[in-house]
CSV table of C-alpha atoms in Angstrom, one decimal:
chain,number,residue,atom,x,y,z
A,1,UNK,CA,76.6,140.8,93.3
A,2,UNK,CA,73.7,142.6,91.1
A,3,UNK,CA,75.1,144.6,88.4
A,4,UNK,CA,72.5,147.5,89.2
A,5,UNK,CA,73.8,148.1,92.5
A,6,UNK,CA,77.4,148.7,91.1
A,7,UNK,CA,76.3,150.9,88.2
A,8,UNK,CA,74.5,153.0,91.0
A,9,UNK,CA,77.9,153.6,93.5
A,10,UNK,CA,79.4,153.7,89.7
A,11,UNK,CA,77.5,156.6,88.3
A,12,UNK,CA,77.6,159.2,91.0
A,13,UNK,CA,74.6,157.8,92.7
A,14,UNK,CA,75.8,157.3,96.2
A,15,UNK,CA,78.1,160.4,97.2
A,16,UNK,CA,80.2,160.1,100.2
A,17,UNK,CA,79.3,163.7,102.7
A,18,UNK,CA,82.7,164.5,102.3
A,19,UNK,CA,82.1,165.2,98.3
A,20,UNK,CA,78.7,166.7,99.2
A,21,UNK,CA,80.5,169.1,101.5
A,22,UNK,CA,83.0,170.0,99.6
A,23,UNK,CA,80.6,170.7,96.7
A,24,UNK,CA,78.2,172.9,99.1
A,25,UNK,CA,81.4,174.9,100.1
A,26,UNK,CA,82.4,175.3,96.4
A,27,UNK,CA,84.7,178.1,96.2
A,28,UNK,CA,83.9,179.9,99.7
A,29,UNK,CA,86.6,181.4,101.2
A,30,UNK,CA,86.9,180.8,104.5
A,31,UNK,CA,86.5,183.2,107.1
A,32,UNK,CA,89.1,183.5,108.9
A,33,UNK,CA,93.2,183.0,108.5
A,34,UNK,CA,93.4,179.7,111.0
A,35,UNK,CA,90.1,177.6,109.5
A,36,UNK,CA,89.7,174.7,111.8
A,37,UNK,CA,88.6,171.6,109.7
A,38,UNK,CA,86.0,169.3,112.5
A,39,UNK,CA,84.8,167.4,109.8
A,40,UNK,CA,86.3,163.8,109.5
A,41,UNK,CA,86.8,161.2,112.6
A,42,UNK,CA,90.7,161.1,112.3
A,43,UNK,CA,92.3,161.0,115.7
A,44,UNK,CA,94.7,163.8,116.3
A,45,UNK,CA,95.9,162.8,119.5
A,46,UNK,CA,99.6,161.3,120.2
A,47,UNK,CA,100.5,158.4,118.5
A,48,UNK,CA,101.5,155.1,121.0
A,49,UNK,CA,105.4,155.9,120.5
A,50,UNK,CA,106.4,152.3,120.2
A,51,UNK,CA,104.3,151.9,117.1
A,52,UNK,CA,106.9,153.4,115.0
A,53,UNK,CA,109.7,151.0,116.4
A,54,UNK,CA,107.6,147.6,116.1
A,55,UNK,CA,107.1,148.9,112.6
A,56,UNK,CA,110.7,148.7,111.7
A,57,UNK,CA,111.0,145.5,113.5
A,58,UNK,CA,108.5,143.7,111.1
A,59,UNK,CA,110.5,144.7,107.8
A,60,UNK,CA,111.1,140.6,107.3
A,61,UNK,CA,107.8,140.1,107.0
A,62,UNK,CA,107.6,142.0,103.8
A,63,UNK,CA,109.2,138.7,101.6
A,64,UNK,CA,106.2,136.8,102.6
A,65,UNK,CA,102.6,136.9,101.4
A,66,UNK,CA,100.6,137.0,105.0
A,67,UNK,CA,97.3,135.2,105.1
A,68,UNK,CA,94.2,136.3,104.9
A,69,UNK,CA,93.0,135.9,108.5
A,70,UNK,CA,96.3,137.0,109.8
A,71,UNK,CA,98.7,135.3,112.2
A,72,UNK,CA,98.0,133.1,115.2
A,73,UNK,CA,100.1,136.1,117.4
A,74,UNK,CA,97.4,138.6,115.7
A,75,UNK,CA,94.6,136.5,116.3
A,76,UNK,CA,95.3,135.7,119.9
A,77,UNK,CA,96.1,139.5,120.6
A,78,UNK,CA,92.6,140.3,119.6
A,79,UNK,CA,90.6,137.7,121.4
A,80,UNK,CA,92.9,138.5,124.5
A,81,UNK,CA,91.6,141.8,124.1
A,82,UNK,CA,87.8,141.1,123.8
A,83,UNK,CA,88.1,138.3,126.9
A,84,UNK,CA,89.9,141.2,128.8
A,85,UNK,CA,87.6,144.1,128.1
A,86,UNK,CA,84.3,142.1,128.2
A,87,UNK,CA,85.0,140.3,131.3
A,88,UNK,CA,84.7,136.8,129.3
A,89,UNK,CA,86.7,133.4,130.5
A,90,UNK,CA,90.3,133.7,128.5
A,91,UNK,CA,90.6,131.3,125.8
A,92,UNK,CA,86.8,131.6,125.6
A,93,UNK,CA,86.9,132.8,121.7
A,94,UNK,CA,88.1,129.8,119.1
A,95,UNK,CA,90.8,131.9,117.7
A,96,UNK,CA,91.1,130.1,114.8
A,97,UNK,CA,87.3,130.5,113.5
A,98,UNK,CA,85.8,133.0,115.7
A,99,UNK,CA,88.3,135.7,115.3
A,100,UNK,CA,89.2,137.5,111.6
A,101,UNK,CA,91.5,140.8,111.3
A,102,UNK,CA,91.0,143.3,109.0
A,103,UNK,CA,92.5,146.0,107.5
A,104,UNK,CA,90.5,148.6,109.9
A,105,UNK,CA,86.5,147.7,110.4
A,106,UNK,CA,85.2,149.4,107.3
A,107,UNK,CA,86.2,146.8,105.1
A,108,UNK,CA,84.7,144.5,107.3
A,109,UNK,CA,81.2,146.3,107.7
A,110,UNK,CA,81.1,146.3,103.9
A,111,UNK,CA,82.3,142.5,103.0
A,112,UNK,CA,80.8,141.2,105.5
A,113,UNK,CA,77.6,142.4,103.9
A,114,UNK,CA,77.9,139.8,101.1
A,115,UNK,CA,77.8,136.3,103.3
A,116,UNK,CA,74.8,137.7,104.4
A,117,UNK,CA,72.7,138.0,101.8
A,118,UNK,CA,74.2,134.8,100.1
A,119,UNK,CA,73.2,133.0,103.5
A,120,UNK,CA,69.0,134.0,102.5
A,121,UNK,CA,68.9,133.4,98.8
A,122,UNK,CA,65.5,133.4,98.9
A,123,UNK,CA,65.1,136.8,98.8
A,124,UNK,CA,64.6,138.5,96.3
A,125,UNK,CA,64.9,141.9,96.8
A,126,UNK,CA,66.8,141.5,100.9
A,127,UNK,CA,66.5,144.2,103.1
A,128,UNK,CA,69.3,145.4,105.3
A,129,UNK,CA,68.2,147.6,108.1
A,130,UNK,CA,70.7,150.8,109.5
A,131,UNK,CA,70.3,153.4,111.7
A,132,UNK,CA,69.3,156.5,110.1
A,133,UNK,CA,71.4,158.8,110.3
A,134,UNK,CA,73.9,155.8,109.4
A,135,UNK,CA,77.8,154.9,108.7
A,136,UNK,CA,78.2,155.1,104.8
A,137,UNK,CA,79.8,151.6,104.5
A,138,UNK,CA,76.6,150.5,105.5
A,139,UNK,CA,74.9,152.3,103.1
A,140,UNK,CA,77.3,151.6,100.3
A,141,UNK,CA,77.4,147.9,101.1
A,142,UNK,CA,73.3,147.3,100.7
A,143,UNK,CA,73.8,149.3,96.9
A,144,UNK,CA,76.3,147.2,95.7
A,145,UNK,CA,74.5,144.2,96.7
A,146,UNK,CA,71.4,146.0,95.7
A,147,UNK,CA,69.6,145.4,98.7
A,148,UNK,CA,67.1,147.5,100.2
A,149,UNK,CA,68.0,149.4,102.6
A,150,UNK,CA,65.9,150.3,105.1
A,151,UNK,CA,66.5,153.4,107.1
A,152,UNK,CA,65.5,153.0,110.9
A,153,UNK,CA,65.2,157.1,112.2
A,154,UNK,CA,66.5,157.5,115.5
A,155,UNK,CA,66.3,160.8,117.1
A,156,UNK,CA,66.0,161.9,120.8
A,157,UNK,CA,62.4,160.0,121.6
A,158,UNK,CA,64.1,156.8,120.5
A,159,UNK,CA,67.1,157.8,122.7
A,160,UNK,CA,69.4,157.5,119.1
A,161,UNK,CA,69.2,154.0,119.0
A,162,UNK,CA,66.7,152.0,116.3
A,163,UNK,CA,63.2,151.6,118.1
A,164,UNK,CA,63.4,147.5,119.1
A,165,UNK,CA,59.7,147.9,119.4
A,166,UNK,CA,58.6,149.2,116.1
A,167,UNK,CA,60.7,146.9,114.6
A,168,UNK,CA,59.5,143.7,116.5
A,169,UNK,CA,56.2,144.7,115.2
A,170,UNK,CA,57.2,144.5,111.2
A,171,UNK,CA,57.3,141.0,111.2
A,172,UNK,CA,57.2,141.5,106.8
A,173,UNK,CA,60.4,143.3,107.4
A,174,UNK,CA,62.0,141.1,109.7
A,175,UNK,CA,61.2,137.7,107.6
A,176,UNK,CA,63.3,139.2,104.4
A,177,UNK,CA,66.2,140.7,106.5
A,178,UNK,CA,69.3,139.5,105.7
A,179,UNK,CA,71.2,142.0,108.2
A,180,UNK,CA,71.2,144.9,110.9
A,181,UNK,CA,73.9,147.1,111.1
A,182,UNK,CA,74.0,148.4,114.7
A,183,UNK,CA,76.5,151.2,115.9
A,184,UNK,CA,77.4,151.5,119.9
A,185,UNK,CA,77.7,154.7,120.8
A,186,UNK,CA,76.4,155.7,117.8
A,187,UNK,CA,78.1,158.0,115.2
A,188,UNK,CA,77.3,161.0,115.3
A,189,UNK,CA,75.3,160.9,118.7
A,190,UNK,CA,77.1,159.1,121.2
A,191,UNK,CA,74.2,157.4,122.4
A,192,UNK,CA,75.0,153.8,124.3
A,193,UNK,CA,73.4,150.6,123.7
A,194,UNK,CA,72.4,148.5,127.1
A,195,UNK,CA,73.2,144.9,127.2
A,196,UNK,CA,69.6,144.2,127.4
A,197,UNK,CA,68.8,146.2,124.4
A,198,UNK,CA,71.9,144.6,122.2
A,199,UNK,CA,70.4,141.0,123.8
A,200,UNK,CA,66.3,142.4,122.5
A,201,UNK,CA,67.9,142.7,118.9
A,202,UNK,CA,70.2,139.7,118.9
A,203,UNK,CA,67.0,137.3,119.8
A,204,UNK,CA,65.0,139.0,116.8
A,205,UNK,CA,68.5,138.5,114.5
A,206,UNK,CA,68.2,134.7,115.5
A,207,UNK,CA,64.5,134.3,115.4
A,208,UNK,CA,64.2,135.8,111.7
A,209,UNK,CA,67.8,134.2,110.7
A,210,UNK,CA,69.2,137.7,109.7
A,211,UNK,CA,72.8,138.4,110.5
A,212,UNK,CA,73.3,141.5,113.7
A,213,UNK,CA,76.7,143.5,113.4
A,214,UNK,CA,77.5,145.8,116.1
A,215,UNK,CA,79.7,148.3,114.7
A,216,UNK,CA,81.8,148.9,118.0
A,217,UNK,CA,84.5,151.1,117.0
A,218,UNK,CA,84.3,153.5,119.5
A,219,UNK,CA,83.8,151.3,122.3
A,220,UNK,CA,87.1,152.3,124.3
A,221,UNK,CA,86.3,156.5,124.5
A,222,UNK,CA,83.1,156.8,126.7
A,223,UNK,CA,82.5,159.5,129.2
A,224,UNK,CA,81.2,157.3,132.0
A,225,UNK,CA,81.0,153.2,132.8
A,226,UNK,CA,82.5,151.2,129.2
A,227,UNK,CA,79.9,150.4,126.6
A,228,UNK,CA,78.5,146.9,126.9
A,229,UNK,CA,79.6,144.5,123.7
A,230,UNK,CA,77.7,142.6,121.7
A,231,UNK,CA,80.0,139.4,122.3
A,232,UNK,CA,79.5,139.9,126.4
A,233,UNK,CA,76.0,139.6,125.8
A,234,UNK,CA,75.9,136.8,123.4
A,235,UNK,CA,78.6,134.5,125.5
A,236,UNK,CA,75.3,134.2,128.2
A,237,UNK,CA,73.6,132.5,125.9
A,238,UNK,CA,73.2,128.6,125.0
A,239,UNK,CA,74.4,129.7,120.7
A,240,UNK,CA,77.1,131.4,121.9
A,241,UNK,CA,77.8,133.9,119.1
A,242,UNK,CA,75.5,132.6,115.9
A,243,UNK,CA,74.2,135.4,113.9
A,244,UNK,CA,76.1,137.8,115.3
A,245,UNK,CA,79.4,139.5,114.2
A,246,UNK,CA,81.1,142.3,116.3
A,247,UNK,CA,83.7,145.1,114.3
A,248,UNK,CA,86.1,147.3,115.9
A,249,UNK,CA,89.6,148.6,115.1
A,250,UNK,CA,92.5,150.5,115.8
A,251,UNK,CA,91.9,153.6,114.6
A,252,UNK,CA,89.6,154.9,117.8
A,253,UNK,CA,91.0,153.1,120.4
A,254,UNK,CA,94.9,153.5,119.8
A,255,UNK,CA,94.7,156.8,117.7
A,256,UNK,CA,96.3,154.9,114.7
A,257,UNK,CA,94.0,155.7,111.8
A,258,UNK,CA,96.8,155.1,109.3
A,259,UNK,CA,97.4,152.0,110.4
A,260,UNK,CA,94.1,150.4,109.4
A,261,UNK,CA,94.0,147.8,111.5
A,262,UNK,CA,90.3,146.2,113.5
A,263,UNK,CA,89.0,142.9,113.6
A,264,UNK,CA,85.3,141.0,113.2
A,265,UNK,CA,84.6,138.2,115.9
A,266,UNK,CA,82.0,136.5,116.5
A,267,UNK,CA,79.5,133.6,114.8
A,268,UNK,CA,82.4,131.2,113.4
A,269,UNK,CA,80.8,129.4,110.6
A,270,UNK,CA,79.9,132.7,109.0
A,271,UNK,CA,83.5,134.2,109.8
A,272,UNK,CA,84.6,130.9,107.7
A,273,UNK,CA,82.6,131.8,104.4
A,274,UNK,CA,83.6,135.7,105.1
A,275,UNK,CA,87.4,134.6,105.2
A,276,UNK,CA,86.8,132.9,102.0
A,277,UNK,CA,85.3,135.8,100.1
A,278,UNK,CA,87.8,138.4,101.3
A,279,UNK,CA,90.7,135.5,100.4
A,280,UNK,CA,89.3,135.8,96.8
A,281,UNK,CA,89.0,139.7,96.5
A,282,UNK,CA,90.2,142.0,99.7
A,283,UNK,CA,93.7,142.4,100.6
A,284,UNK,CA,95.6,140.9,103.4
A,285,UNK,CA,97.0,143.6,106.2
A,286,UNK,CA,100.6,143.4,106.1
A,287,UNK,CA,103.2,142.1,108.4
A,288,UNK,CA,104.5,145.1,110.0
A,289,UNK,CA,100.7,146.3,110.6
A,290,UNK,CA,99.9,143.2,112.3
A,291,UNK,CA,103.5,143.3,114.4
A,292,UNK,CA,102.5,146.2,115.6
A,293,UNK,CA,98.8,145.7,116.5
A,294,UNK,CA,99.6,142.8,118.5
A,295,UNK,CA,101.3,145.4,120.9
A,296,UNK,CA,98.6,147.7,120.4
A,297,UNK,CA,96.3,145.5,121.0
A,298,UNK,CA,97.7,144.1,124.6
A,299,UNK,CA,98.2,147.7,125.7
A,300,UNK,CA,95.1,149.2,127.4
A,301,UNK,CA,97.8,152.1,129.6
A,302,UNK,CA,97.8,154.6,126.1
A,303,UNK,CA,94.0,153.8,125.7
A,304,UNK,CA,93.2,155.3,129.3
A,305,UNK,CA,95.7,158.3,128.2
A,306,UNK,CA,93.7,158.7,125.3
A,307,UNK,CA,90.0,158.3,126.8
A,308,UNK,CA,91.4,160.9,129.2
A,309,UNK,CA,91.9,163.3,126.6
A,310,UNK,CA,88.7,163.4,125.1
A,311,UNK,CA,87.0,163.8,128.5
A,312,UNK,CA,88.9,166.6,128.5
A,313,UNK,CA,88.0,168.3,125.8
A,314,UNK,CA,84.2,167.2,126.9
A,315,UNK,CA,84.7,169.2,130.0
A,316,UNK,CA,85.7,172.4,127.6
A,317,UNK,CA,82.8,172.2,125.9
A,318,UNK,CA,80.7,171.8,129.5
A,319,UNK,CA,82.1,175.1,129.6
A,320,UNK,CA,81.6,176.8,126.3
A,321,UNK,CA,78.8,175.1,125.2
A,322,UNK,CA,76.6,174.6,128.1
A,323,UNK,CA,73.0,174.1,126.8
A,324,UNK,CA,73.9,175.7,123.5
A,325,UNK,CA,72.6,173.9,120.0
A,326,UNK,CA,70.8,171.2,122.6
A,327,UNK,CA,74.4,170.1,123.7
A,328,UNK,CA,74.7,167.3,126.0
A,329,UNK,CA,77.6,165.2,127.2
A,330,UNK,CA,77.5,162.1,125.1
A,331,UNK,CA,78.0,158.7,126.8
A,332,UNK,CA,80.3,157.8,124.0
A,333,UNK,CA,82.3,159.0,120.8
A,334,UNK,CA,84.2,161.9,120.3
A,335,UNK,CA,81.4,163.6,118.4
A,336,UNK,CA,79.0,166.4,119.2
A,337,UNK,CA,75.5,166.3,117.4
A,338,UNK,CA,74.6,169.8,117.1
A,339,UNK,CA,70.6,171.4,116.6
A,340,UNK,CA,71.9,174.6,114.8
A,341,UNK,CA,68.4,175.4,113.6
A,342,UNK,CA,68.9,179.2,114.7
A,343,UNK,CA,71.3,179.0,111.9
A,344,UNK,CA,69.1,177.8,109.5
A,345,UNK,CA,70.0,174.5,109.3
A,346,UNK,CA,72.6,171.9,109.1
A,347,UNK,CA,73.6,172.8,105.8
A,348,UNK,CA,73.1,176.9,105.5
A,349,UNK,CA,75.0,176.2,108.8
A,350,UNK,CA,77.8,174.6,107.3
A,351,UNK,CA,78.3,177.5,104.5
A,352,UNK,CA,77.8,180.3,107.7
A,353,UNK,CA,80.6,178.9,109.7
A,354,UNK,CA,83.1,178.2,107.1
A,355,UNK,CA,82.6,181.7,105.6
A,356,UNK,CA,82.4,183.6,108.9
A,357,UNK,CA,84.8,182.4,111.0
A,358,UNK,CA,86.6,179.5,109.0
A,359,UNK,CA,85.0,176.3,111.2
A,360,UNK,CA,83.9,173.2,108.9
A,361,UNK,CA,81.5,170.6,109.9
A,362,UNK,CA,79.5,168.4,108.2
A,363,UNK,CA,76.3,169.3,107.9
A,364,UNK,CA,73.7,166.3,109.3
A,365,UNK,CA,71.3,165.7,106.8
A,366,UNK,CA,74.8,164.5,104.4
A,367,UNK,CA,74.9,161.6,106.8
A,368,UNK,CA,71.4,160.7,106.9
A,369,UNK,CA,68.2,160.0,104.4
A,370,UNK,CA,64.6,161.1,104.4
A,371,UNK,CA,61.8,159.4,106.2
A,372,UNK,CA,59.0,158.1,104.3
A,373,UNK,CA,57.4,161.3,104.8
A,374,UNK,CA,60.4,163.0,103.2
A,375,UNK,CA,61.6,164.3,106.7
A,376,UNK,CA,65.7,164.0,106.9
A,377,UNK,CA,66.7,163.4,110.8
A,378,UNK,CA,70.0,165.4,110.0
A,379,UNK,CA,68.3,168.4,108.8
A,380,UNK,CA,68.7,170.4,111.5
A,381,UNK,CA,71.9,169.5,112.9
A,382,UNK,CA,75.7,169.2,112.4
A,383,UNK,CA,78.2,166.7,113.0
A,384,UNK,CA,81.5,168.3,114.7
A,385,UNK,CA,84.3,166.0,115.9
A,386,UNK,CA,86.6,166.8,118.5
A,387,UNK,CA,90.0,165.2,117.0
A,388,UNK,CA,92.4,168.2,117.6
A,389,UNK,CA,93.8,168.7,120.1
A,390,UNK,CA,92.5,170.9,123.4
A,391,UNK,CA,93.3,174.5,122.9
A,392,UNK,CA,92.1,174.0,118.9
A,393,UNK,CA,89.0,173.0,120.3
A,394,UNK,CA,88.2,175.4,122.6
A,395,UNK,CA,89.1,178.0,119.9
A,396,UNK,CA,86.9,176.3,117.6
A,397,UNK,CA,83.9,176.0,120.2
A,398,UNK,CA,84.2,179.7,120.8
A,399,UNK,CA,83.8,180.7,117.5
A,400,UNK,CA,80.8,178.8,116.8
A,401,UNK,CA,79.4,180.2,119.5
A,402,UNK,CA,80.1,183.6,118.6
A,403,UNK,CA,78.6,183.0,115.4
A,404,UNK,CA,75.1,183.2,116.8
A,405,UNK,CA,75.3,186.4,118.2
């Protein structure tokens, strides 16, 4: 790990949107006595109620150190899952190497970062690539290792996805990638990956030897058919899963974001040397956590109760919204990307919402960077998500779009 990267996360250099917001905001009061707070992607809907029991049940397991990649009962609940959802044979996935929980996919995105650059030493400035606007860990991962990032702008001519074709044709960039962060549906957009598009960037990962991750933690709330996964298009093909590792957790699909609780599965040998770095520095998940996902994870009857929900509140803002800020019904996520350049701007936006009628959201350009031609793709936009629960979100819909007249 370069020392230069760390001093810059260290110092102040990298600042999460959160702290940017909060700073923009300062000491603004906000307008109104009920402010509604649309800002982070924390599930507000009901809890499974047999979490809290398993829990309980698990309190043994708290006199025992649990390993690093979990237990066989954990292991097998996960690959289940992935068979299950992806339409795969069962027993398909080696549990044992091609299966590694975390504690929620974050960490995971971020350590997972490290085997791949040490897998290209050659390099010797590597460059990992992200969708711009992006998830920080990706981000925050490429600085500590200091890697180059390289932000990949995706707006609505690229459909929100990183252009496959542009990218095909920077062979200079390909040949000193040492990873591609991919996110399906995207955060903040919603925007939906095809298997042949996740299959277009999974040949140019194994031609130029760089590692894909498909960030798939949203891949249970969708609007319409599921969101093909990076494993169901990599199990068609003669390598099975090399240079690919898929992330996903809890947190989305079973409305647990306390538990912290996802997985990474995929190219075995790399999971190996992964294991083995997060055995020497990241902690294990404990044993009630992984009691309880197991029964999370073999129960898809709350996830269809929770997909339901969010439809719901996607049909309220049908209704409120309509064609307002360039709204349109996402294919995935539980976010809405809105152009609130009538407002000035994502971020005089921000300030003019809190202050008039008490609504925070993150303005876009805090979870994006400027284009070589010093052009941020959030600029004009904001990032709401729709975590609360129905009526707070029609309230909260209705006051942003009174704020425009």
């Amino acid at each position: 790990m370069n020392t230069s990267g760390l001093a810059t996360l260290a110092t102040g250099g990298i600042v999460s949107p959160f702290t940017r917001l909060r700073r923009l905001l300062g000491d603004v009061v906000p307008g109104h006595a009920r402010p509604i707070d649309m800002t982070v992607g924390e599930p507000h809907e009901t809890v499974p109620p047999f979490v809290g029991d398993l829990l309980k049940q698990a309190d043994g397991t708290l006199t025992h150190y649990p390993q690093i990649r979990g237990s066989g009962e954990l292991r097998d609940a996960i690959a289940s899952f992935i068979e299950r959802r992806y339409g795969l044979p069962t027993q398909m996935l080696e549990r044992a190497r091609e299966v590694h929980p975390l504690n929620g996919s974050r960490e995971g995105l971020f350590f997972a970062l490290l085997p791949a650059v040490g897998r290209k030493p050659g390099l010797e400035r590597p460059a990992v690539l992200m969708p711009n606007p992006y998830f920080q860990a990706y981000n925050g991962a490429a600085n500590c290792l200091n890697a180059e990032p390289v932000y990949l702008t995706v707006d609505d001519s690229t459909g929100y996805l990183p252009d496959l074709d542009k990218l095909a044709a920077n062979e200079g960039l390909l040949k000193r990638t040492a990873a591609f962060y991919l996110c399906s549906p995207a955060n903040p957009q919603g925007a939906m990956a095809s298997a042949e598009y996740l299959g277009r960037a999974l040949s140019l990962a194994r031609q130029y030897d760089f590692m894909l991750f498909c960030d798939e933690c949203y891949s249970e709330i969708y609007t319409g058919a599921p969101p093909p996964g990076g494993l169901q298009v990599a199990a068609a093909t003669p390598e099975r899963f090399r240079n690919l590792v898929c992330f996903n957790s809890l947190s989305k699909r079973s409305n647990v974001p306390g538990l912290r609780s996802g997985y990474a599965a995929g190219d075995g040998d790399f999971l190996e040397t992964m294991a083995e770095i997060r055995n020497l520095v990241a902690p294990q998940m404990p044993g009630p956590q992984q009691h309880a996902s197991i029964a999370l994870w073999a129960d898809d009857t709350h996830v269809e109760t929770i997909r339901s929900a969010y439809n719901a509140k996607f049909d309220v803002c049908d209704t409120v919204l309509g064609r307002r800020f360039g709204y349109a019904r996402p294919d995935g996520g539980f976010f809405l990307w809105l152009d609130v350049s009538q407002l000035g701007g994502g971020e005089q936006a921000s300030v003019t919402l809190w202050k008039g009628c008490g609504l925070k959201v993150v303005p876009g350009a805090f979870l994006a960077m400027p284009d070589r031609e010093g052009t941020n793709p959030g600029d004009a936009y904001i990032r709401v998500a729709l975590v609360h629960d129905l009526d707070t979100t029609r309230e909260a819909l209705e006051r942003l779009v009174a704020s425009v007249h």
